[in-house]
Coordinates of C-alpha atoms in Angstrom, one line a residue:
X24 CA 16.8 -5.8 -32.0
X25 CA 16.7 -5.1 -28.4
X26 CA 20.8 -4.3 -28.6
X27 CA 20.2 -2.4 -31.8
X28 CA 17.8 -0.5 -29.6
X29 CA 20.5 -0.3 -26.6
X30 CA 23.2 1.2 -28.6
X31 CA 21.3 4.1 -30.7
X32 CA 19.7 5.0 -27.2
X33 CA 22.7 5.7 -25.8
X34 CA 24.3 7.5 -28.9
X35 CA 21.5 10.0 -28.9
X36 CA 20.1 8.1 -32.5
X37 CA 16.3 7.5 -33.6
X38 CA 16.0 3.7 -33.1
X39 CA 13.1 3.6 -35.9
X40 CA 16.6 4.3 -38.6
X41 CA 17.5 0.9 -37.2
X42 CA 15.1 -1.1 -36.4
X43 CA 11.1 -2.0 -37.8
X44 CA 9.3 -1.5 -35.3
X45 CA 5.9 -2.9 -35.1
X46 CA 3.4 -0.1 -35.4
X47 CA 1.5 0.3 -32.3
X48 CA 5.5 0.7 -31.3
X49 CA 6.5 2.9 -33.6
X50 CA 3.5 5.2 -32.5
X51 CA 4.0 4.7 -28.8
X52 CA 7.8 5.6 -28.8
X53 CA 8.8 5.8 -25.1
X54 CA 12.0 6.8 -22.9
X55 CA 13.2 7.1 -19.7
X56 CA 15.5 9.9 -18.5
X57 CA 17.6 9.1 -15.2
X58 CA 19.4 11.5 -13.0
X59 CA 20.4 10.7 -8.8
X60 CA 20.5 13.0 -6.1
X61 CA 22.6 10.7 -3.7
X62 CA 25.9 9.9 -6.4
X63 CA 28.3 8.4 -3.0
X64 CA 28.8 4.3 -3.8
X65 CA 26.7 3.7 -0.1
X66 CA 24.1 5.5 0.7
X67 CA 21.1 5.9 3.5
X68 CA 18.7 5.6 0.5
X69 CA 18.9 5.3 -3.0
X70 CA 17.1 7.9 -5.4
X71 CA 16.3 6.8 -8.3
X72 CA 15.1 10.2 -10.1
X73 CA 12.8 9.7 -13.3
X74 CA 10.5 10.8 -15.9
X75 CA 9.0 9.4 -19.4
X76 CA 8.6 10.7 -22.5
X77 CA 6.4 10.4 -25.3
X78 CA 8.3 10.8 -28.3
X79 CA 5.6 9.2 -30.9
X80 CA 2.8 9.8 -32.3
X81 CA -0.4 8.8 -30.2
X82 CA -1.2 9.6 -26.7
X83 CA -0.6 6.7 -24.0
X84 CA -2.5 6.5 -21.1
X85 CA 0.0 6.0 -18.5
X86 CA -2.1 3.1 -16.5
X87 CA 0.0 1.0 -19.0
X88 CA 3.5 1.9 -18.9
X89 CA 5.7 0.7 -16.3
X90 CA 9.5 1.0 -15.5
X91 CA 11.7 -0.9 -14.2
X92 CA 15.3 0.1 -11.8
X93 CA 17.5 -3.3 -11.2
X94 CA 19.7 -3.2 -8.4
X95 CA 21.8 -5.5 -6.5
X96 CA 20.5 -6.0 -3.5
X97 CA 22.8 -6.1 0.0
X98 CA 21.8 -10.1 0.8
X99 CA 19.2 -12.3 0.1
X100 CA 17.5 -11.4 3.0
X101 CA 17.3 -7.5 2.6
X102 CA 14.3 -5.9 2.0
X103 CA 13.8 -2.6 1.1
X104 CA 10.9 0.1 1.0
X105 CA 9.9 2.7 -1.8
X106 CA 8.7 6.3 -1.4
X107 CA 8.1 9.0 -3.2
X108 CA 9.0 12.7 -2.4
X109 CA 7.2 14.7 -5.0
X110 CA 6.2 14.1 -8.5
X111 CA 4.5 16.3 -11.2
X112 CA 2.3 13.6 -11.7
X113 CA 1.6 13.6 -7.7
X114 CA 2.6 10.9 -5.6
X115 CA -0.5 9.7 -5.2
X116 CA -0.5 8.8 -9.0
X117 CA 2.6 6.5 -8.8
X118 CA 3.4 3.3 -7.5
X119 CA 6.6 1.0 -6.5
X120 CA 6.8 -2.5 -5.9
X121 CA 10.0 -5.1 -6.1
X122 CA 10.4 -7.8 -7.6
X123 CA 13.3 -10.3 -8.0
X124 CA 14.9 -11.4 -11.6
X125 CA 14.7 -14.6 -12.2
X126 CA 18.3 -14.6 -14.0
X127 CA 20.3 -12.8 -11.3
X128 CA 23.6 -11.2 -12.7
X129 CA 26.6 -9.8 -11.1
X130 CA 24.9 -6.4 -10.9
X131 CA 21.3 -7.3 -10.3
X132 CA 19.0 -9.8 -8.9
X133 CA 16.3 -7.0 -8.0
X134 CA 14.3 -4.4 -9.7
X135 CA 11.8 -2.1 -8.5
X136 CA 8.7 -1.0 -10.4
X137 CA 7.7 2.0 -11.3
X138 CA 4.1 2.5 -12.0
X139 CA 0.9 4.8 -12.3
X140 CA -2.7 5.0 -11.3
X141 CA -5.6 6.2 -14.0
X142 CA -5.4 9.3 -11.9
X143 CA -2.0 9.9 -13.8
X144 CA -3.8 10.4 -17.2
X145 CA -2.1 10.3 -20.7
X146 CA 1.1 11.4 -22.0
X147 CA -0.2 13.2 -25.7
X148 CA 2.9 13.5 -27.8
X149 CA 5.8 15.2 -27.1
X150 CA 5.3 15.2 -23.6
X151 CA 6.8 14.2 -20.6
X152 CA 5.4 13.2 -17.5
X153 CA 8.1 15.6 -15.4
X154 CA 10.0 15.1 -12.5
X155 CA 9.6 12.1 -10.2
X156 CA 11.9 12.3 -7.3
X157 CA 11.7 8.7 -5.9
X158 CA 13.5 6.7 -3.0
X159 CA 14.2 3.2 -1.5
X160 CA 15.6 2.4 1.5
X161 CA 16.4 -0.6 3.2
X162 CA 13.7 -1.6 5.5
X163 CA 15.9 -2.1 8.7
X164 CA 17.1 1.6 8.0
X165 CA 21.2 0.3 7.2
X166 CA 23.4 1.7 5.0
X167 CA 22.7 0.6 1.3
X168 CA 25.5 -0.1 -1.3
X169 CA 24.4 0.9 -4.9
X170 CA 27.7 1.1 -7.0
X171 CA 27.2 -2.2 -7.8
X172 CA 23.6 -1.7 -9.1
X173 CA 22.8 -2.4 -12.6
X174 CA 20.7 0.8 -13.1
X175 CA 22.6 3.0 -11.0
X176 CA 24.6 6.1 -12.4
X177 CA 26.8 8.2 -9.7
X178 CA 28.2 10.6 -12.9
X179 CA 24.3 10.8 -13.6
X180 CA 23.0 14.1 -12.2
X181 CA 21.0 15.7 -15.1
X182 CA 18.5 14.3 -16.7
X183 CA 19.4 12.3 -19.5
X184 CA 18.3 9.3 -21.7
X185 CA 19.2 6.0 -19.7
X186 CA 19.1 2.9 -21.5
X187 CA 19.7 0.8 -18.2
X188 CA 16.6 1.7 -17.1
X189 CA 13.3 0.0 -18.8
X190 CA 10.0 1.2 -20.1
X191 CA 7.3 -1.3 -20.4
X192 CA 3.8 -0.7 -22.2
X193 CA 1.6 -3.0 -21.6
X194 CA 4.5 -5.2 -20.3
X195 CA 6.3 -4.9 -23.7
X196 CA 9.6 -3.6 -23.4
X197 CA 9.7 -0.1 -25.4
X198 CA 12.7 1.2 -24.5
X199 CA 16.3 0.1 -22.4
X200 CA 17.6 -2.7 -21.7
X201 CA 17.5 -5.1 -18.9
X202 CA 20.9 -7.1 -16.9
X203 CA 21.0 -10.1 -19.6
X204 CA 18.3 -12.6 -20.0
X205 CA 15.9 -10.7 -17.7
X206 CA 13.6 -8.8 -20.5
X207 CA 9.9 -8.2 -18.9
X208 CA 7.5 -9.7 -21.1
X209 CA 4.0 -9.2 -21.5
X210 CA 1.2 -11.7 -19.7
X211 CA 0.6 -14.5 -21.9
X212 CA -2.8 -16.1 -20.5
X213 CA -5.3 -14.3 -19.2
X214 CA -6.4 -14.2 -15.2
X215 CA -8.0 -17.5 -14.4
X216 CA -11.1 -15.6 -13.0
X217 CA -11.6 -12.1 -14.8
X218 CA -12.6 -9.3 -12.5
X219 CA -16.3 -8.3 -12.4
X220 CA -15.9 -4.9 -11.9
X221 CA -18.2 -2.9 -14.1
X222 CA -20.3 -5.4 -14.4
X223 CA -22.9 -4.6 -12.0
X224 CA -23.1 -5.6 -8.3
X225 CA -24.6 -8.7 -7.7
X226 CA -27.3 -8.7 -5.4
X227 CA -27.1 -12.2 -4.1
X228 CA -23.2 -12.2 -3.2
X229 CA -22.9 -13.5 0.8
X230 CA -21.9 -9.8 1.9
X231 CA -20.8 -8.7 5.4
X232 CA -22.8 -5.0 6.4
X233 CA -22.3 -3.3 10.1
X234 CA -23.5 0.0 11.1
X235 CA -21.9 0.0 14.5
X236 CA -25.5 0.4 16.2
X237 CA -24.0 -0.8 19.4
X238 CA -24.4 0.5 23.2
X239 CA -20.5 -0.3 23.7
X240 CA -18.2 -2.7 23.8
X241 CA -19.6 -4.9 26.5
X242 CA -22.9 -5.2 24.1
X243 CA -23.7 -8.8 23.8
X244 CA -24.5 -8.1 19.7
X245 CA -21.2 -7.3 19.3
X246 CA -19.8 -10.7 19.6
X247 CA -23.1 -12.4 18.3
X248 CA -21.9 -10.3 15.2
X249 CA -18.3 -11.9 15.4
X250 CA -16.5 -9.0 16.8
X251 CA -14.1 -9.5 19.2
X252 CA -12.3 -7.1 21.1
X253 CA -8.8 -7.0 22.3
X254 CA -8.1 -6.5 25.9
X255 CA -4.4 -7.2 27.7
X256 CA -1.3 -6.4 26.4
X257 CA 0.9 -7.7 23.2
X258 CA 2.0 -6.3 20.0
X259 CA 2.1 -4.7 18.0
X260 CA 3.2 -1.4 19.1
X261 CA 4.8 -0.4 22.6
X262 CA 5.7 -3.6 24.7
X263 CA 3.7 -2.7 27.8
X264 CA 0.9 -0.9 26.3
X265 CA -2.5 -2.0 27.4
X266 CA -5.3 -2.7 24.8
X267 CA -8.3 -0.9 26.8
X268 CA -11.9 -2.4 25.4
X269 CA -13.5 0.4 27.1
X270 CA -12.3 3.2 25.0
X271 CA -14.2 1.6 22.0
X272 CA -17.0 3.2 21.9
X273 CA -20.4 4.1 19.6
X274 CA -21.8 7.1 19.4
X275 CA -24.4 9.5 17.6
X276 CA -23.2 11.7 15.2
X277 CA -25.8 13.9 15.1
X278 CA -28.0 12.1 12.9
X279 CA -29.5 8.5 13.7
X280 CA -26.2 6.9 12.8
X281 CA -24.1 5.6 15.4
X282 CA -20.3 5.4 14.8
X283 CA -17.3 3.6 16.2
X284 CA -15.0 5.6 17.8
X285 CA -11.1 4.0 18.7
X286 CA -9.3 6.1 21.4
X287 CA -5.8 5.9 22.1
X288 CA -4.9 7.3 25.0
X289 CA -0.7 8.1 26.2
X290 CA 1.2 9.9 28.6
X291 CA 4.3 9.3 26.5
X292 CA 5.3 5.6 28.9
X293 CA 4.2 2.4 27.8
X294 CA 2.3 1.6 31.1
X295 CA 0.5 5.2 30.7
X296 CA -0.5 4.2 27.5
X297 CA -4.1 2.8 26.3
X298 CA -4.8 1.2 22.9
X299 CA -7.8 -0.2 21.1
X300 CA -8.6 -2.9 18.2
X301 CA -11.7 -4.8 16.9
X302 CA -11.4 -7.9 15.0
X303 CA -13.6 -10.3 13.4
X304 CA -13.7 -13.4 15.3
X305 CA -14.5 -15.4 12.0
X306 CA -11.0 -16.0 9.3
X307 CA -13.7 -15.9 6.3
X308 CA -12.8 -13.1 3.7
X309 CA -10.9 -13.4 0.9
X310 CA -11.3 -12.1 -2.6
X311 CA -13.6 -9.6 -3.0
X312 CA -14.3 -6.0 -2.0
X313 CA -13.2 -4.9 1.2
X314 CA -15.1 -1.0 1.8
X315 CA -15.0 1.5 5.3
X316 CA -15.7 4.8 6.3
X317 CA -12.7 6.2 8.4
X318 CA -12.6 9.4 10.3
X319 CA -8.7 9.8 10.8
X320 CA -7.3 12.1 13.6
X321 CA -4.2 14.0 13.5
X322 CA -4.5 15.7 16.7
X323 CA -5.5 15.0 20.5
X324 CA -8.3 16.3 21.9
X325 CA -5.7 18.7 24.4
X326 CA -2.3 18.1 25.1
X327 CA 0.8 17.8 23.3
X328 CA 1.0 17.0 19.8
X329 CA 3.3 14.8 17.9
X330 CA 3.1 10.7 19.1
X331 CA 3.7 8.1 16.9
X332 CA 0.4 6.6 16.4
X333 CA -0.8 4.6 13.9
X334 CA -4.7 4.4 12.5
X335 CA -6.0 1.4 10.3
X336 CA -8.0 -0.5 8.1
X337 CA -6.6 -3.9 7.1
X338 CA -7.3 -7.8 7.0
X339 CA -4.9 -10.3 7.7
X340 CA -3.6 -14.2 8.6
X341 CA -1.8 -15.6 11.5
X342 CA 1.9 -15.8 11.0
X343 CA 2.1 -19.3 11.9
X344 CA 5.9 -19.7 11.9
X345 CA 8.7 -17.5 10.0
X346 CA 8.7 -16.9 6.6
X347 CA 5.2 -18.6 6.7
X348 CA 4.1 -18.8 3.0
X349 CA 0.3 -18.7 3.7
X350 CA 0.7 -15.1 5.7
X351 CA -0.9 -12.7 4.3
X352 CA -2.0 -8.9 5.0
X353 CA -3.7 -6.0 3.5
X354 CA -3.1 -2.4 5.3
X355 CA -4.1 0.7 5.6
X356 CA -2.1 2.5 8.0
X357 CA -2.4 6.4 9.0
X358 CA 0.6 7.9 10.8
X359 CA -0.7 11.5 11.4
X360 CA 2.8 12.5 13.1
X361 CA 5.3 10.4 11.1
X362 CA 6.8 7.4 12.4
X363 CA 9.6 4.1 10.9
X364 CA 11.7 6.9 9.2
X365 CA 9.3 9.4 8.6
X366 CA 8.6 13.4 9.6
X367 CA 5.5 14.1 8.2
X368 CA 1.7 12.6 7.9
X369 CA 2.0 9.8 5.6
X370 CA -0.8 7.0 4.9
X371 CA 0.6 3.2 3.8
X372 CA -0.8 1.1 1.5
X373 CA 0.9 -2.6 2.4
X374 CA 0.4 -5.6 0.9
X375 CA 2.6 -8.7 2.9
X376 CA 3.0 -11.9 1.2
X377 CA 5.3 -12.9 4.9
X378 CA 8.0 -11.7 6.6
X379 CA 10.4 -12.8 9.7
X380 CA 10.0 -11.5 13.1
X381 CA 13.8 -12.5 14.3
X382 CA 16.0 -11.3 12.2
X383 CA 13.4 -8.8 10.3
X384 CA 13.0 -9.5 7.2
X385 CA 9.6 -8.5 5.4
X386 CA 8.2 -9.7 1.8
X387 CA 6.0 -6.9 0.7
X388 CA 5.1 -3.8 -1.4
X389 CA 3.3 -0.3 -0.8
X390 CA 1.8 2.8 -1.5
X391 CA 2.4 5.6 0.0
X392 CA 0.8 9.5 0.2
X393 CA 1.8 12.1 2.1
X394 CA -0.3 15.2 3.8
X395 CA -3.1 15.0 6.0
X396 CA -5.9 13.0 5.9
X397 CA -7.8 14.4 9.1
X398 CA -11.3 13.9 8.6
X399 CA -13.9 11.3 6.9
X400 CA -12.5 9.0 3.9
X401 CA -14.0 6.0 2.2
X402 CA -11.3 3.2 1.9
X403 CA -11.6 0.4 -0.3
X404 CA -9.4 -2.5 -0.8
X405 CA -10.2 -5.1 -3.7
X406 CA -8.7 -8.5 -3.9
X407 CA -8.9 -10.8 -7.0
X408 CA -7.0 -13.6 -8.6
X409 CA -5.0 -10.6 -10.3
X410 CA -4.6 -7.8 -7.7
X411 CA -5.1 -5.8 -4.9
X412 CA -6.2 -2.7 -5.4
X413 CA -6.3 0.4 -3.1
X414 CA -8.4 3.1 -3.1
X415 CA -9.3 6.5 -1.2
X416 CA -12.2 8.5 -2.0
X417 CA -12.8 6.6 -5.2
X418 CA -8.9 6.9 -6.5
X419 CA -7.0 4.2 -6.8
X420 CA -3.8 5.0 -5.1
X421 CA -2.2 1.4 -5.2
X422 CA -2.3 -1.5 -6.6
X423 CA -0.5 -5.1 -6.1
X424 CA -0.2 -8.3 -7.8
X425 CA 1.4 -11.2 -7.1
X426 CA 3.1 -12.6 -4.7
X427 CA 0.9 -10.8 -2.5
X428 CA -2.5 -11.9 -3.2
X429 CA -3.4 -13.5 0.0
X430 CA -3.4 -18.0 -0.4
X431 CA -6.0 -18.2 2.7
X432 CA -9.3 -16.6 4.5
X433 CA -8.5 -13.6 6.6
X434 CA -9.6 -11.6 9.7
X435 CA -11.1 -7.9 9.3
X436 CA -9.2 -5.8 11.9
X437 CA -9.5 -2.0 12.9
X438 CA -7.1 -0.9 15.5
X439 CA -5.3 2.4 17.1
X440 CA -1.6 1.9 18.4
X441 CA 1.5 3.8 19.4
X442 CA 4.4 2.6 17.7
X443 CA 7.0 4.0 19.6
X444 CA 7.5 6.7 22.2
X445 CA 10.0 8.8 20.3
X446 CA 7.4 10.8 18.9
X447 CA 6.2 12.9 22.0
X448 CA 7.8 12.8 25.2
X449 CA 5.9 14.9 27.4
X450 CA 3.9 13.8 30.5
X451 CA 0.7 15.2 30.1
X452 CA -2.0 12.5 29.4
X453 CA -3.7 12.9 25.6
X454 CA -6.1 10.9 24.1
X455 CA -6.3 10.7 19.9
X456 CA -9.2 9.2 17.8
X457 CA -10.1 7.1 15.0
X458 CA -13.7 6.6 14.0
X459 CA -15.8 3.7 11.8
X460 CA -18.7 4.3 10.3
X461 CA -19.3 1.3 8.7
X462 CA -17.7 -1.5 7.3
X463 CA -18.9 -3.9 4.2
X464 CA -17.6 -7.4 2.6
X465 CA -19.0 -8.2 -0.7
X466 CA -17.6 -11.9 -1.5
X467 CA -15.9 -12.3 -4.7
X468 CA -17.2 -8.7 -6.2
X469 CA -15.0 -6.5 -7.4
X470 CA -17.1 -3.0 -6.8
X471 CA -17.0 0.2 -7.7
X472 CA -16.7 3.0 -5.6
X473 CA -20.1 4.1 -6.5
X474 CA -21.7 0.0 -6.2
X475 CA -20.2 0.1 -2.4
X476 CA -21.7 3.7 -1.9
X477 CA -25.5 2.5 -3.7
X478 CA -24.7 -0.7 -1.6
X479 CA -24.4 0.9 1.8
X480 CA -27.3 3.1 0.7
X481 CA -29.4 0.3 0.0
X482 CA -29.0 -1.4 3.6
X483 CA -29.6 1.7 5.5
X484 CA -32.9 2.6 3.5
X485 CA -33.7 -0.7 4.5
X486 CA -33.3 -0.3 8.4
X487 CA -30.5 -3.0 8.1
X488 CA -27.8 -2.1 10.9
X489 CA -26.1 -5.1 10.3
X490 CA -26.0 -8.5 8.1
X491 CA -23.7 -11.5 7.5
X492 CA -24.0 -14.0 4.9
X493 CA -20.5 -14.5 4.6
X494 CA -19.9 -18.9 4.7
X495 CA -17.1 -19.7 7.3
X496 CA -14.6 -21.9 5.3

């Protein structure tokens, strides 16, 4: 069936004259048109151009349909990053992980998969979800070669049907065909702990709360709340930066809250530069539901413009050793001025299964958006024995499966670094800022937007500035 499918797809037939379909199929007819911008056989990035069509019967939400581009990758220990540069659908709607076949072939032992957030909607019939102009790139910034890739058509630069290219509906192959004996299929058993989102909050969860009521840094409650804060020098970022503890600090905000502001401070040297970073001291979260209130900055407070800095929310493990199979991480990182390839304001979602310091090599997948995000956002990161999810302001803008989901407990980190000094070069002193209102753990939950938001509610109506019930492992 599946060449049946191949060969009237490529001759322009209806595959329903060949083939019986099963019906939810047959209503739920899918393709996937293909055209490249960059047609040389190497490349500095590969561009992937697509879009899907609805060509039954019934409407499709797009949450379920996924696609799949195999390549051959340039050695085993290449890795590459995804980006989008515009889509109808928004970029914010559309997702790209990699994977590796488990049959590699002569012209592919890779694939990268395309998928979308609710936010994307439903195809209704006879439409198409329009252009997606997508990228990858390998992640050390080299030369790619892609005449060799399964998927890849140099000749290809209208959009047309393309067979070599998969579309997956609820992991069902609808349409194409993958490099031989490498067809998706569909999950067979079910997650070994359903997620509980939607079903209520439970009150009893051990939960982590902070407010940030504290004087500053020095403030004895902040490490009998298992904060620590980083002081010295070290990565990541500029070697020769300082991590400053006394540019955290905690401030009004013109109501009885207090928040946490981060201040990086840079003359455009490494020993003129000042970073900051709060950590849990405790490696106790896990699954659950990860939730913070981030003011992101995209401009100094005077001075020039333009540095390389980078503004997060994340959790993560010790790297133990290369290539450490019980690493893990779970980022979000703002770079208001660009940065690692980048012009423009762009916010990472990155989820690390482990990666290689000497020689680089990373294993992970993100999200990406770009445009500013100056200003408050609520960020949310939920982990279960299925996926991570990302959110921003209540969207899900990424989401992750395995191998990423993380094997041990992590730290909860916040910190404000200078990648590089390519960014801004000029000698005047300028100091940027991130700010935390509050940060929650709920153990094992899977919440809502709106649970963490009556959550956070709750403990403030209450007068409760700060709790931790969270067991150490």
């Amino acid at each position: 069936m599946r060449a049946a499918m191949a060969l009237c797809a490529a001759a322009g037939l209806g595959c329903a004259a060949l083939t019986a379909l099963p019906a939810s199929a047959a209503q739920d007819a899918l393709t996937a048109q293909y055209r490249t911008s960059a047609t040389g056989a190497t490349a500095d990035q590969s561009e992937p151009w697509l879009q899907v069509t609805n060509t039954g019967s019934a409407s499709v939400p797009l949450s379920q349909v996924t696609l799949r581009y195999y390549f051959r990758s340039d050695g085993p220990s290449v890795s590459y990053r995804f980006a989008c540069s515009w889509a109808v659908k928004g970029c914010a709607n559309v997702t790209g992980t990699f994977g590796t076949l488990a049959h590699p072939t002569a012209t592919a032992d890779r694939y990268l998969e395309i998928g979308f957030t609710s936010g994307a909607g439903s195809l209704a019939p006879g439409q198409s979800t329009g252009d997606m102009q997508l990228r990858f790139y390998r992640a050390d910034w080299q030369t790619l070669t892609q005449s060799d890739d399964y998927s890849f058509g140099a000749a290809q630069t209208s959009y047309a049907n393309w067979p070599k290219v998969t579309v997956q509906e609820n992991g069902a192959v609808v349409f194409g065909t993958a490099p031989a004996g490498n067809d998706p299929t569909p999950p067979t058993t079910p997650p070994t702990t359903p997620p509980t989102s939607g079903g209520g909050d439970n009150p009893g969860a051990p939960a982590l709360f902070d407010d940030f009521s504290y004087n500053s840094s020095s403030d004895a409650a902040l490490s009998q709340h298992g904060w620590t804060v980083k002081s010295g020098q070290g990565g990541p970022g500029v070697a020769g930066a300082t991590w400053s503890p006394g540019d955290i600090t905690f401030a009004a905000d013109g109501t009885s809250n207090r928040v946490m502001d981060l201040k990086l401070t840079t003359d455009g040297t490494a020993s003129g530069t000042r970073e900051t970073e709060l950590q849990t001291t405790a490696r106790k979260f896990k699954n659950g539901t990860y939730a913070a209130r981030v003011r992101f900055g995209d401009s100094p407070d005077s001075g020039p413009d333009g540095d390389h800095i980078n503004q997060t929310f994340f959790t993560f493990t010790p790297l133990n050793a290369p290539m450490d199979p019980d690493y893990s991480e779970q980022d979000f990182e703002y770079l208001p001025n660009g940065g690692w390839g980048e012009t423009q304001n762009i916010m990472y979602e990155t989820s690390w299964e482990t990666y290689n310091p000497d020689p680089w090599n990373a294993v992970n997948a993100h999200g990406q958006q770009y445009g500013s995000l100056n200003g408050w956002h609520n960020l949310q990161i939920t982990v279960d024995n299925t996926n991570i999810t990302y959110s921003i302001d209540g969207q899900v803008v990424a989401t992750h499966g395995e191998p990423y989901l993380p094997e041990t407990p992590q730290w909860i980190d916040f910190n404000h670094w200078l990648i590089d000094l390519a960014g801004q070069t000029g000698s005047t002193s300028r100091s940027y800022h991130e700010q935390v209102d509050y940060v929650l753990f709920v153990k094992d939950q899977v919440l809502t937007p709106a649970q963490v938001s009556s959550r956070v509610a709750g403990y403030r109506t209450a007068g409760t500035a700060f709790t931790d019930t969270v067991p150490t492992p």
